[in-house]
């Protein structure tokens, strides 16, 4: 079993990756987070396939089936999590276990961070997106109508348990969405992932263990170096400045997170070339890599609307935008203070080029 350490002093924790690990969850929990009670928050769809991974007759486990979908990253769902925890006698020494994709991990993680001022949290990500990104690094929270992830806390889990076998029952569209985050990792650092993706079958039936491990290693060391995103961790937002605005423009329903990030990466590559940071060859190589993951859905939101939504992003200071821009394959730079009007003009040109 691969054990990747997120090195944060006394709050360090392991990311465990192995095929079939889900079948050993009770044993792994005993080791990484011994407790008299486990509050399991499981995505309803995942639960219908995998309800037997938690011992149903063991009174130490109490389970909440979370309605699937981004709608669960809401204040109403969070409130129902708090009520569930309190009604079932939660104590400081107990453990919350989040089984599902980024939605469950983020919302249940925030419930764990806030109930009784914090109980231990174990992440069991089941979507590709959560396995390679959302479950590692301690970002928890919910959405607000004004934007994604605007309410939340940095709250590190005590362990992350990843079983690539979960991906076998993941819908193909969710797999494709997660692969855009994988592409992000291949482009932000030289870690062997870009070369691996050149020979990749781009199918959820592929063995994803090595790919997940490479992403987790990259995430673990970026987070260890800058837990609270003072600077370097921002590179993980590559593709997300415009990506979050695209998601918000569609009410978090029209495009999947990964697809929005895919557009965001393409636009960042275009901005980068316009600013003379990367050359045309790099921009084209990024476009080709994204294309291998399938076509992106057409964009129909006016550039002015995206710019307005970007103003609510956490990355905005004094009306100026911060972008993570590719320099070459495996290297990005953080550029702050980019003028809003200029970004809007670039978006308008980008739309003309890609036929949006
Ligand atoms: N998903 C970006 C980060 O965790 O910082």
mmCIF file of C-alpha atoms and ligand atoms in Angstrom:
data_model
loop_
_atom_site.group_PDB
_atom_site.id
_atom_site.type_symbol
_atom_site.label_atom_id
_atom_site.label_comp_id
_atom_site.label_asym_id
_atom_site.label_seq_id
_atom_site.Cartn_x
_atom_site.Cartn_y
_atom_site.Cartn_z
ATOM 1 C CA UNK A 1 0.000 0.000 0.000
ATOM 2 C CA UNK A 2 1.318 3.488 -0.865
ATOM 3 C CA UNK A 3 1.428 5.785 2.153
ATOM 4 C CA UNK A 4 2.000 9.419 1.218
ATOM 5 C CA UNK A 5 2.586 11.794 4.114
ATOM 6 C CA UNK A 6 1.169 15.317 4.277
ATOM 7 C CA UNK A 7 3.856 16.797 6.516
ATOM 8 C CA UNK A 8 2.262 19.390 8.800
ATOM 9 C CA UNK A 9 4.056 18.862 12.079
ATOM 10 C CA UNK A 10 1.716 17.507 14.733
ATOM 11 C CA UNK A 11 -1.152 17.607 12.250
ATOM 12 C CA UNK A 12 0.647 15.419 9.688
ATOM 13 C CA UNK A 13 -1.424 12.635 8.199
ATOM 14 C CA UNK A 14 -1.181 9.737 5.763
ATOM 15 C CA UNK A 15 -2.840 9.395 2.379
ATOM 16 C CA UNK A 16 -3.267 5.639 1.893
ATOM 17 C CA UNK A 17 -3.728 4.373 -1.666
ATOM 18 C CA UNK A 18 -4.466 0.755 -2.571
ATOM 19 C CA UNK A 19 -6.854 -1.231 -4.751
ATOM 20 C CA UNK A 20 -9.456 -2.906 -2.543
ATOM 21 C CA UNK A 21 -8.761 -0.743 0.521
ATOM 22 C CA UNK A 22 -12.459 0.142 0.932
ATOM 23 C CA UNK A 23 -13.127 -3.430 2.017
ATOM 24 C CA UNK A 24 -10.806 -2.868 4.987
ATOM 25 C CA UNK A 25 -12.217 0.459 6.211
ATOM 26 C CA UNK A 26 -13.085 -0.651 9.798
ATOM 27 C CA UNK A 27 -9.578 -2.099 10.271
ATOM 28 C CA UNK A 28 -7.904 1.001 8.794
ATOM 29 C CA UNK A 29 -10.060 3.326 10.932
ATOM 30 C CA UNK A 30 -9.005 1.400 14.062
ATOM 31 C CA UNK A 31 -5.403 2.134 13.122
ATOM 32 C CA UNK A 32 -5.577 5.754 11.952
ATOM 33 C CA UNK A 33 -8.462 7.104 14.058
ATOM 34 C CA UNK A 34 -9.519 4.835 16.936
ATOM 35 C CA UNK A 35 -12.882 5.963 18.337
ATOM 36 C CA UNK A 36 -15.924 4.777 20.255
ATOM 37 C CA UNK A 37 -18.152 6.206 17.545
ATOM 38 C CA UNK A 38 -17.860 6.912 13.832
ATOM 39 C CA UNK A 39 -20.265 9.299 12.112
ATOM 40 C CA UNK A 40 -20.310 8.186 8.498
ATOM 41 C CA UNK A 41 -21.492 10.721 5.905
ATOM 42 C CA UNK A 42 -21.919 8.781 2.668
ATOM 43 C CA UNK A 43 -23.012 10.048 -0.738
ATOM 44 C CA UNK A 44 -26.415 8.413 -1.433
ATOM 45 C CA UNK A 45 -25.345 7.001 -4.826
ATOM 46 C CA UNK A 46 -22.080 5.607 -3.486
ATOM 47 C CA UNK A 47 -23.918 4.153 -0.497
ATOM 48 C CA UNK A 48 -26.338 2.234 -2.743
ATOM 49 C CA UNK A 49 -23.329 0.377 -4.246
ATOM 50 C CA UNK A 50 -21.088 0.113 -1.199
ATOM 51 C CA UNK A 51 -23.301 0.060 1.937
ATOM 52 C CA UNK A 52 -21.573 -3.194 3.001
ATOM 53 C CA UNK A 53 -18.153 -1.565 3.523
ATOM 54 C CA UNK A 54 -19.389 -0.313 6.927
ATOM 55 C CA UNK A 55 -20.490 -2.990 9.436
ATOM 56 C CA UNK A 56 -24.249 -2.347 9.694
ATOM 57 C CA UNK A 57 -24.686 -4.210 12.983
ATOM 58 C CA UNK A 58 -21.828 -2.482 14.800
ATOM 59 C CA UNK A 59 -23.389 0.205 17.069
ATOM 60 C CA UNK A 60 -20.227 2.306 16.880
ATOM 61 C CA UNK A 61 -21.174 3.321 13.312
ATOM 62 C CA UNK A 62 -24.004 5.743 12.573
ATOM 63 C CA UNK A 63 -24.641 6.679 8.977
ATOM 64 C CA UNK A 64 -26.124 9.664 7.152
ATOM 65 C CA UNK A 65 -26.894 9.144 3.435
ATOM 66 C CA UNK A 66 -26.174 12.509 1.805
ATOM 67 C CA UNK A 67 -28.318 13.554 -1.200
ATOM 68 C CA UNK A 68 -26.006 13.423 -4.236
ATOM 69 C CA UNK A 69 -25.107 16.627 -6.066
ATOM 70 C CA UNK A 70 -23.598 20.077 -5.576
ATOM 71 C CA UNK A 71 -26.874 21.191 -3.911
ATOM 72 C CA UNK A 72 -25.661 19.429 -0.748
ATOM 73 C CA UNK A 73 -22.897 22.022 -0.325
ATOM 74 C CA UNK A 74 -25.505 24.288 1.227
ATOM 75 C CA UNK A 75 -26.273 25.806 4.596
ATOM 76 C CA UNK A 76 -29.421 23.612 4.846
ATOM 77 C CA UNK A 77 -27.465 20.363 4.398
ATOM 78 C CA UNK A 78 -24.768 21.554 6.780
ATOM 79 C CA UNK A 79 -27.427 22.295 9.371
ATOM 80 C CA UNK A 80 -28.863 18.793 8.955
ATOM 81 C CA UNK A 81 -25.348 17.347 9.488
ATOM 82 C CA UNK A 82 -24.965 19.301 12.742
ATOM 83 C CA UNK A 83 -28.406 18.122 13.899
ATOM 84 C CA UNK A 84 -27.547 14.500 13.063
ATOM 85 C CA UNK A 85 -24.274 14.709 14.990
ATOM 86 C CA UNK A 86 -25.848 16.369 18.038
ATOM 87 C CA UNK A 87 -28.897 14.069 18.116
ATOM 88 C CA UNK A 88 -26.580 11.051 18.043
ATOM 89 C CA UNK A 89 -24.545 12.240 21.015
ATOM 90 C CA UNK A 90 -21.390 13.453 19.312
ATOM 91 C CA UNK A 91 -18.409 13.971 21.623
ATOM 92 C CA UNK A 92 -15.028 15.616 21.074
ATOM 93 C CA UNK A 93 -13.235 12.241 20.813
ATOM 94 C CA UNK A 94 -15.497 10.919 18.038
ATOM 95 C CA UNK A 95 -14.669 10.722 14.346
ATOM 96 C CA UNK A 96 -16.492 11.854 11.184
ATOM 97 C CA UNK A 97 -15.914 9.764 8.063
ATOM 98 C CA UNK A 98 -16.757 11.358 4.698
ATOM 99 C CA UNK A 99 -17.386 8.758 1.965
ATOM 100 C CA UNK A 100 -18.087 10.268 -1.442
ATOM 101 C CA UNK A 101 -16.927 12.906 -3.877
ATOM 102 C CA UNK A 102 -15.860 16.483 -3.263
ATOM 103 C CA UNK A 103 -19.346 17.571 -2.200
ATOM 104 C CA UNK A 104 -19.552 15.156 0.732
ATOM 105 C CA UNK A 105 -15.893 15.651 1.651
ATOM 106 C CA UNK A 106 -16.215 19.443 1.697
ATOM 107 C CA UNK A 107 -19.592 19.696 3.477
ATOM 108 C CA UNK A 108 -19.082 16.847 5.971
ATOM 109 C CA UNK A 109 -15.536 18.114 6.508
ATOM 110 C CA UNK A 110 -16.887 21.551 7.419
ATOM 111 C CA UNK A 111 -19.441 19.937 9.770
ATOM 112 C CA UNK A 112 -16.573 18.049 11.456
ATOM 113 C CA UNK A 113 -14.545 21.267 11.675
ATOM 114 C CA UNK A 114 -17.341 23.178 13.370
ATOM 115 C CA UNK A 115 -19.338 20.788 15.570
ATOM 116 C CA UNK A 116 -18.101 21.071 19.175
ATOM 117 C CA UNK A 117 -15.316 23.259 17.648
ATOM 118 C CA UNK A 118 -13.929 20.257 15.787
ATOM 119 C CA UNK A 119 -13.900 16.463 15.809
ATOM 120 C CA UNK A 120 -11.459 14.231 13.912
ATOM 121 C CA UNK A 121 -12.153 13.716 10.224
ATOM 122 C CA UNK A 122 -11.259 10.850 7.878
ATOM 123 C CA UNK A 123 -11.746 11.330 4.147
ATOM 124 C CA UNK A 124 -12.702 8.355 1.959
ATOM 125 C CA UNK A 125 -12.929 9.915 -1.520
ATOM 126 C CA UNK A 126 -14.784 7.874 -4.125
ATOM 127 C CA UNK A 127 -14.714 10.122 -7.209
ATOM 128 C CA UNK A 128 -11.553 10.681 -9.242
ATOM 129 C CA UNK A 129 -11.747 14.410 -8.577
ATOM 130 C CA UNK A 130 -11.868 13.885 -4.820
ATOM 131 C CA UNK A 131 -9.170 11.186 -4.886
ATOM 132 C CA UNK A 132 -6.633 13.335 -6.711
ATOM 133 C CA UNK A 133 -7.497 16.717 -5.239
ATOM 134 C CA UNK A 134 -10.400 17.622 -2.946
ATOM 135 C CA UNK A 135 -9.836 15.090 -0.157
ATOM 136 C CA UNK A 136 -6.219 16.124 0.478
ATOM 137 C CA UNK A 137 -5.224 19.461 1.950
ATOM 138 C CA UNK A 138 -7.974 20.370 4.383
ATOM 139 C CA UNK A 139 -10.184 22.667 2.329
ATOM 140 C CA UNK A 140 -13.724 22.245 3.674
ATOM 141 C CA UNK A 141 -16.820 24.317 3.120
ATOM 142 C CA UNK A 142 -20.039 25.034 1.304
ATOM 143 C CA UNK A 143 -21.193 27.258 -1.565
ATOM 144 C CA UNK A 144 -22.996 30.602 -1.366
ATOM 145 C CA UNK A 145 -25.321 31.904 -4.111
ATOM 146 C CA UNK A 146 -22.611 34.520 -4.793
ATOM 147 C CA UNK A 147 -19.953 31.916 -5.481
ATOM 148 C CA UNK A 148 -18.429 28.545 -4.931
ATOM 149 C CA UNK A 149 -16.660 27.575 -1.701
ATOM 150 C CA UNK A 150 -17.023 31.064 -0.231
ATOM 151 C CA UNK A 151 -17.858 29.748 3.258
ATOM 152 C CA UNK A 152 -15.482 27.287 4.886
ATOM 153 C CA UNK A 153 -12.375 26.491 6.881
ATOM 154 C CA UNK A 154 -8.975 24.898 6.475
ATOM 155 C CA UNK A 155 -9.399 21.739 8.528
ATOM 156 C CA UNK A 156 -7.031 18.850 7.916
ATOM 157 C CA UNK A 157 -8.252 15.250 8.101
ATOM 158 C CA UNK A 158 -6.379 12.732 10.248
ATOM 159 C CA UNK A 159 -6.168 10.350 7.276
ATOM 160 C CA UNK A 160 -7.266 9.950 3.662
ATOM 161 C CA UNK A 161 -8.197 6.435 2.501
ATOM 162 C CA UNK A 162 -8.175 6.010 -1.295
ATOM 163 C CA UNK A 163 -9.395 2.917 -3.093
ATOM 164 C CA UNK A 164 -9.080 3.281 -6.899
ATOM 165 C CA UNK A 165 -11.602 0.410 -7.231
ATOM 166 C CA UNK A 166 -14.378 2.924 -6.416
ATOM 167 C CA UNK A 167 -13.831 4.386 -9.885
ATOM 168 C CA UNK A 168 -15.306 1.286 -11.539
ATOM 169 C CA UNK A 169 -18.829 2.433 -10.644
ATOM 170 C CA UNK A 170 -18.167 6.126 -11.363
ATOM 171 C CA UNK A 171 -20.188 7.500 -14.327
ATOM 172 C CA UNK A 172 -17.964 8.105 -17.362
ATOM 173 C CA UNK A 173 -18.748 11.854 -17.262
ATOM 174 C CA UNK A 174 -17.499 12.076 -13.650
ATOM 175 C CA UNK A 175 -14.339 10.243 -14.643
ATOM 176 C CA UNK A 176 -13.766 12.695 -17.493
ATOM 177 C CA UNK A 177 -14.348 15.602 -15.083
ATOM 178 C CA UNK A 178 -11.755 14.235 -12.644
ATOM 179 C CA UNK A 179 -9.252 13.784 -15.463
ATOM 180 C CA UNK A 180 -9.159 17.579 -15.959
ATOM 181 C CA UNK A 181 -7.803 17.877 -12.403
ATOM 182 C CA UNK A 182 -5.280 15.128 -13.246
ATOM 183 C CA UNK A 183 -4.237 17.200 -16.296
ATOM 184 C CA UNK A 184 -3.818 20.178 -13.946
ATOM 185 C CA UNK A 185 -1.281 18.185 -11.896
ATOM 186 C CA UNK A 186 0.540 17.119 -15.070
ATOM 187 C CA UNK A 187 0.959 20.778 -16.070
ATOM 188 C CA UNK A 188 1.857 22.517 -12.792
ATOM 189 C CA UNK A 189 4.964 20.516 -11.849
ATOM 190 C CA UNK A 190 7.426 18.123 -13.439
ATOM 191 C CA UNK A 191 6.340 14.916 -11.783
ATOM 192 C CA UNK A 192 6.265 12.320 -14.577
ATOM 193 C CA UNK A 193 2.506 12.625 -14.988
ATOM 194 C CA UNK A 194 2.562 14.443 -18.354
ATOM 195 C CA UNK A 195 4.689 11.664 -19.862
ATOM 196 C CA UNK A 196 2.400 9.015 -18.318
ATOM 197 C CA UNK A 197 -0.686 10.700 -19.798
ATOM 198 C CA UNK A 198 0.866 10.531 -23.272
ATOM 199 C CA UNK A 199 0.457 6.717 -23.107
ATOM 200 C CA UNK A 200 -2.768 6.706 -21.135
ATOM 201 C CA UNK A 201 -5.933 4.851 -22.235
ATOM 202 C CA UNK A 202 -8.260 7.645 -20.871
ATOM 203 C CA UNK A 203 -10.757 5.131 -19.505
ATOM 204 C CA UNK A 204 -12.132 4.566 -16.040
ATOM 205 C CA UNK A 205 -11.372 0.880 -16.434
ATOM 206 C CA UNK A 206 -7.619 1.680 -16.535
ATOM 207 C CA UNK A 207 -5.680 1.030 -13.346
ATOM 208 C CA UNK A 208 -5.518 4.535 -11.895
ATOM 209 C CA UNK A 209 -3.384 3.690 -8.854
ATOM 210 C CA UNK A 210 -0.105 5.157 -10.168
ATOM 211 C CA UNK A 211 -1.818 8.283 -11.558
ATOM 212 C CA UNK A 212 -3.590 8.917 -8.220
ATOM 213 C CA UNK A 213 -0.340 8.430 -6.315
ATOM 214 C CA UNK A 214 1.502 10.983 -8.494
ATOM 215 C CA UNK A 215 -1.283 13.558 -8.006
ATOM 216 C CA UNK A 216 -1.427 12.876 -4.246
ATOM 217 C CA UNK A 217 2.358 13.268 -3.922
ATOM 218 C CA UNK A 218 2.230 16.617 -5.705
ATOM 219 C CA UNK A 219 -0.722 17.815 -3.618
ATOM 220 C CA UNK A 220 0.853 16.606 -0.367
ATOM 221 C CA UNK A 221 4.088 18.527 -0.823
ATOM 222 C CA UNK A 222 2.421 21.706 -2.119
ATOM 223 C CA UNK A 223 0.060 21.709 0.896
ATOM 224 C CA UNK A 224 2.896 20.924 3.309
ATOM 225 C CA UNK A 225 4.800 23.944 1.974
ATOM 226 C CA UNK A 226 1.903 26.410 2.170
ATOM 227 C CA UNK A 227 -1.081 25.035 4.065
ATOM 228 C CA UNK A 228 -3.101 28.271 4.168
ATOM 229 C CA UNK A 229 -2.494 29.259 0.549
ATOM 230 C CA UNK A 230 -0.371 32.319 1.304
ATOM 231 C CA UNK A 231 1.373 31.896 -2.065
ATOM 232 C CA UNK A 232 2.643 28.602 -3.524
ATOM 233 C CA UNK A 233 -0.559 26.608 -2.925
ATOM 234 C CA UNK A 234 -2.254 28.982 -5.368
ATOM 235 C CA UNK A 235 -0.698 26.904 -8.172
ATOM 236 C CA UNK A 236 -3.382 24.303 -7.380
ATOM 237 C CA UNK A 237 -5.906 26.879 -8.584
ATOM 238 C CA UNK A 238 -4.559 26.586 -12.130
ATOM 239 C CA UNK A 239 -7.629 26.780 -14.372
ATOM 240 C CA UNK A 240 -9.913 27.633 -11.464
ATOM 241 C CA UNK A 241 -10.148 31.455 -11.707
ATOM 242 C CA UNK A 242 -12.312 31.304 -14.823
ATOM 243 C CA UNK A 243 -13.382 27.728 -14.015
ATOM 244 C CA UNK A 244 -15.263 28.737 -10.854
ATOM 245 C CA UNK A 245 -16.960 31.620 -12.698
ATOM 246 C CA UNK A 246 -18.098 29.235 -15.456
ATOM 247 C CA UNK A 247 -19.529 26.854 -12.868
ATOM 248 C CA UNK A 248 -21.323 29.677 -11.053
ATOM 249 C CA UNK A 249 -22.678 31.058 -14.368
ATOM 250 C CA UNK A 250 -24.353 27.703 -14.963
ATOM 251 C CA UNK A 251 -25.789 27.625 -11.447
ATOM 252 C CA UNK A 252 -23.328 24.773 -10.617
ATOM 253 C CA UNK A 253 -25.544 22.505 -12.745
ATOM 254 C CA UNK A 254 -24.649 22.947 -16.403
ATOM 255 C CA UNK A 255 -20.945 22.099 -16.535
ATOM 256 C CA UNK A 256 -19.106 19.681 -14.313
ATOM 257 C CA UNK A 257 -16.337 21.137 -12.164
ATOM 258 C CA UNK A 258 -13.639 19.457 -14.235
ATOM 259 C CA UNK A 259 -15.092 20.679 -17.530
ATOM 260 C CA UNK A 260 -15.139 24.244 -16.188
ATOM 261 C CA UNK A 261 -11.513 23.788 -15.074
ATOM 262 C CA UNK A 262 -10.696 22.411 -18.554
ATOM 263 C CA UNK A 263 -11.958 25.688 -20.091
ATOM 264 C CA UNK A 264 -10.098 27.593 -17.372
ATOM 265 C CA UNK A 265 -6.812 25.861 -18.246
ATOM 266 C CA UNK A 266 -7.301 26.610 -21.962
ATOM 267 C CA UNK A 267 -7.998 30.269 -21.195
ATOM 268 C CA UNK A 268 -5.025 30.509 -18.821
ATOM 269 C CA UNK A 269 -2.804 29.159 -21.614
ATOM 270 C CA UNK A 270 -4.168 31.793 -23.956
ATOM 271 C CA UNK A 271 -3.623 34.603 -21.420
ATOM 272 C CA UNK A 272 -0.133 33.329 -20.783
ATOM 273 C CA UNK A 273 0.772 33.530 -24.458
ATOM 274 C CA UNK A 274 -0.818 36.976 -24.737
ATOM 275 C CA UNK A 275 1.410 38.101 -21.839
ATOM 276 C CA UNK A 276 4.506 36.547 -23.408
ATOM 277 C CA UNK A 277 4.918 34.018 -20.569
ATOM 278 C CA UNK A 278 4.508 30.886 -22.673
ATOM 279 C CA UNK A 279 4.983 30.309 -26.381
ATOM 280 C CA UNK A 280 2.545 29.012 -28.960
ATOM 281 C CA UNK A 281 4.049 25.496 -28.810
ATOM 282 C CA UNK A 282 3.225 25.237 -25.090
ATOM 283 C CA UNK A 283 -0.287 26.602 -25.600
ATOM 284 C CA UNK A 284 -0.895 24.080 -28.394
ATOM 285 C CA UNK A 285 0.526 21.177 -26.343
ATOM 286 C CA UNK A 286 -1.861 22.062 -23.494
ATOM 287 C CA UNK A 287 -4.784 22.223 -25.925
ATOM 288 C CA UNK A 288 -3.854 18.810 -27.372
ATOM 289 C CA UNK A 289 -3.610 17.218 -23.901
ATOM 290 C CA UNK A 290 -7.041 18.568 -22.937
ATOM 291 C CA UNK A 291 -8.478 17.353 -26.233
ATOM 292 C CA UNK A 292 -7.372 13.782 -25.436
ATOM 293 C CA UNK A 293 -9.875 13.869 -22.581
ATOM 294 C CA UNK A 294 -12.746 14.541 -25.022
ATOM 295 C CA UNK A 295 -14.460 17.663 -26.319
ATOM 296 C CA UNK A 296 -15.513 20.367 -23.870
ATOM 297 C CA UNK A 297 -19.161 21.516 -23.940
ATOM 298 C CA UNK A 298 -19.760 24.828 -25.732
ATOM 299 C CA UNK A 299 -19.547 27.975 -23.595
ATOM 300 C CA UNK A 300 -22.599 30.210 -23.705
ATOM 301 C CA UNK A 301 -22.018 32.725 -20.897
ATOM 302 C CA UNK A 302 -21.184 36.320 -21.862
ATOM 303 C CA UNK A 303 -17.597 37.314 -20.935
ATOM 304 C CA UNK A 304 -18.948 40.272 -18.888
ATOM 305 C CA UNK A 305 -20.965 37.830 -16.766
ATOM 306 C CA UNK A 306 -17.880 35.679 -16.111
ATOM 307 C CA UNK A 307 -15.841 38.740 -15.144
ATOM 308 C CA UNK A 308 -18.598 39.863 -12.754
ATOM 309 C CA UNK A 309 -18.637 36.391 -11.145
ATOM 310 C CA UNK A 310 -14.836 36.373 -10.926
ATOM 311 C CA UNK A 311 -15.048 39.527 -8.770
ATOM 312 C CA UNK A 312 -16.515 37.394 -5.963
ATOM 313 C CA UNK A 313 -13.651 34.950 -6.144
ATOM 314 C CA UNK A 314 -11.271 34.659 -3.186
ATOM 315 C CA UNK A 315 -8.390 35.298 -5.599
ATOM 316 C CA UNK A 316 -9.524 38.857 -6.339
ATOM 317 C CA UNK A 317 -7.854 41.875 -4.692
ATOM 318 C CA UNK A 318 -8.901 45.494 -5.421
ATOM 319 C CA UNK A 319 -10.742 44.462 -8.554
ATOM 320 C CA UNK A 320 -7.598 42.916 -10.016
ATOM 321 C CA UNK A 321 -7.335 39.244 -10.778
ATOM 322 C CA UNK A 322 -4.731 36.668 -9.884
ATOM 323 C CA UNK A 323 -4.077 33.998 -12.489
ATOM 324 C CA UNK A 324 -1.917 30.905 -12.446
ATOM 325 C CA UNK A 325 -0.336 30.814 -15.888
ATOM 326 C CA UNK A 326 1.667 28.088 -17.654
ATOM 327 C CA UNK A 327 5.266 28.926 -18.511
ATOM 328 C CA UNK A 328 6.117 25.578 -20.042
ATOM 329 C CA UNK A 329 4.831 22.014 -19.533
ATOM 330 C CA UNK A 330 5.423 21.272 -15.830
ATOM 331 C CA UNK A 331 5.880 24.880 -14.697
ATOM 332 C CA UNK A 332 3.394 27.614 -13.831
ATOM 333 C CA UNK A 333 3.757 31.156 -12.503
ATOM 334 C CA UNK A 334 1.392 33.165 -10.293
ATOM 335 C CA UNK A 335 0.534 36.598 -11.768
ATOM 336 C CA UNK A 336 -1.313 39.099 -9.576
ATOM 337 C CA UNK A 337 -2.879 42.469 -10.355
ATOM 338 C CA UNK A 338 -4.206 41.625 -13.814
ATOM 339 C CA UNK A 339 -6.662 44.308 -14.943
ATOM 340 C CA UNK A 340 -10.292 43.270 -15.118
ATOM 341 C CA UNK A 341 -10.982 45.082 -18.429
ATOM 342 C CA UNK A 342 -8.029 43.413 -20.088
ATOM 343 C CA UNK A 343 -9.189 39.977 -18.921
ATOM 344 C CA UNK A 344 -12.630 40.710 -20.341
ATOM 345 C CA UNK A 345 -11.168 41.694 -23.713
ATOM 346 C CA UNK A 346 -9.056 38.524 -23.750
ATOM 347 C CA UNK A 347 -12.143 36.463 -22.930
ATOM 348 C CA UNK A 348 -14.029 38.089 -25.823
ATOM 349 C CA UNK A 349 -11.204 37.210 -28.232
ATOM 350 C CA UNK A 350 -10.983 33.702 -26.761
ATOM 351 C CA UNK A 351 -14.711 33.217 -27.416
ATOM 352 C CA UNK A 352 -14.258 34.314 -31.033
ATOM 353 C CA UNK A 353 -11.376 31.825 -31.446
ATOM 354 C CA UNK A 354 -13.095 28.824 -29.844
ATOM 355 C CA UNK A 355 -16.534 29.682 -31.292
ATOM 356 C CA UNK A 356 -18.254 30.262 -27.927
HETATM 357 N N1 LIG B 1 -8.108 22.366 -4.780
HETATM 358 C C1 LIG B 1 -7.079 23.295 -4.552
HETATM 359 C C2 LIG B 1 -6.475 23.221 -3.190
HETATM 360 O O1 LIG B 1 -6.774 22.313 -2.450
HETATM 361 O O2 LIG B 1 -5.731 24.089 -2.815
#
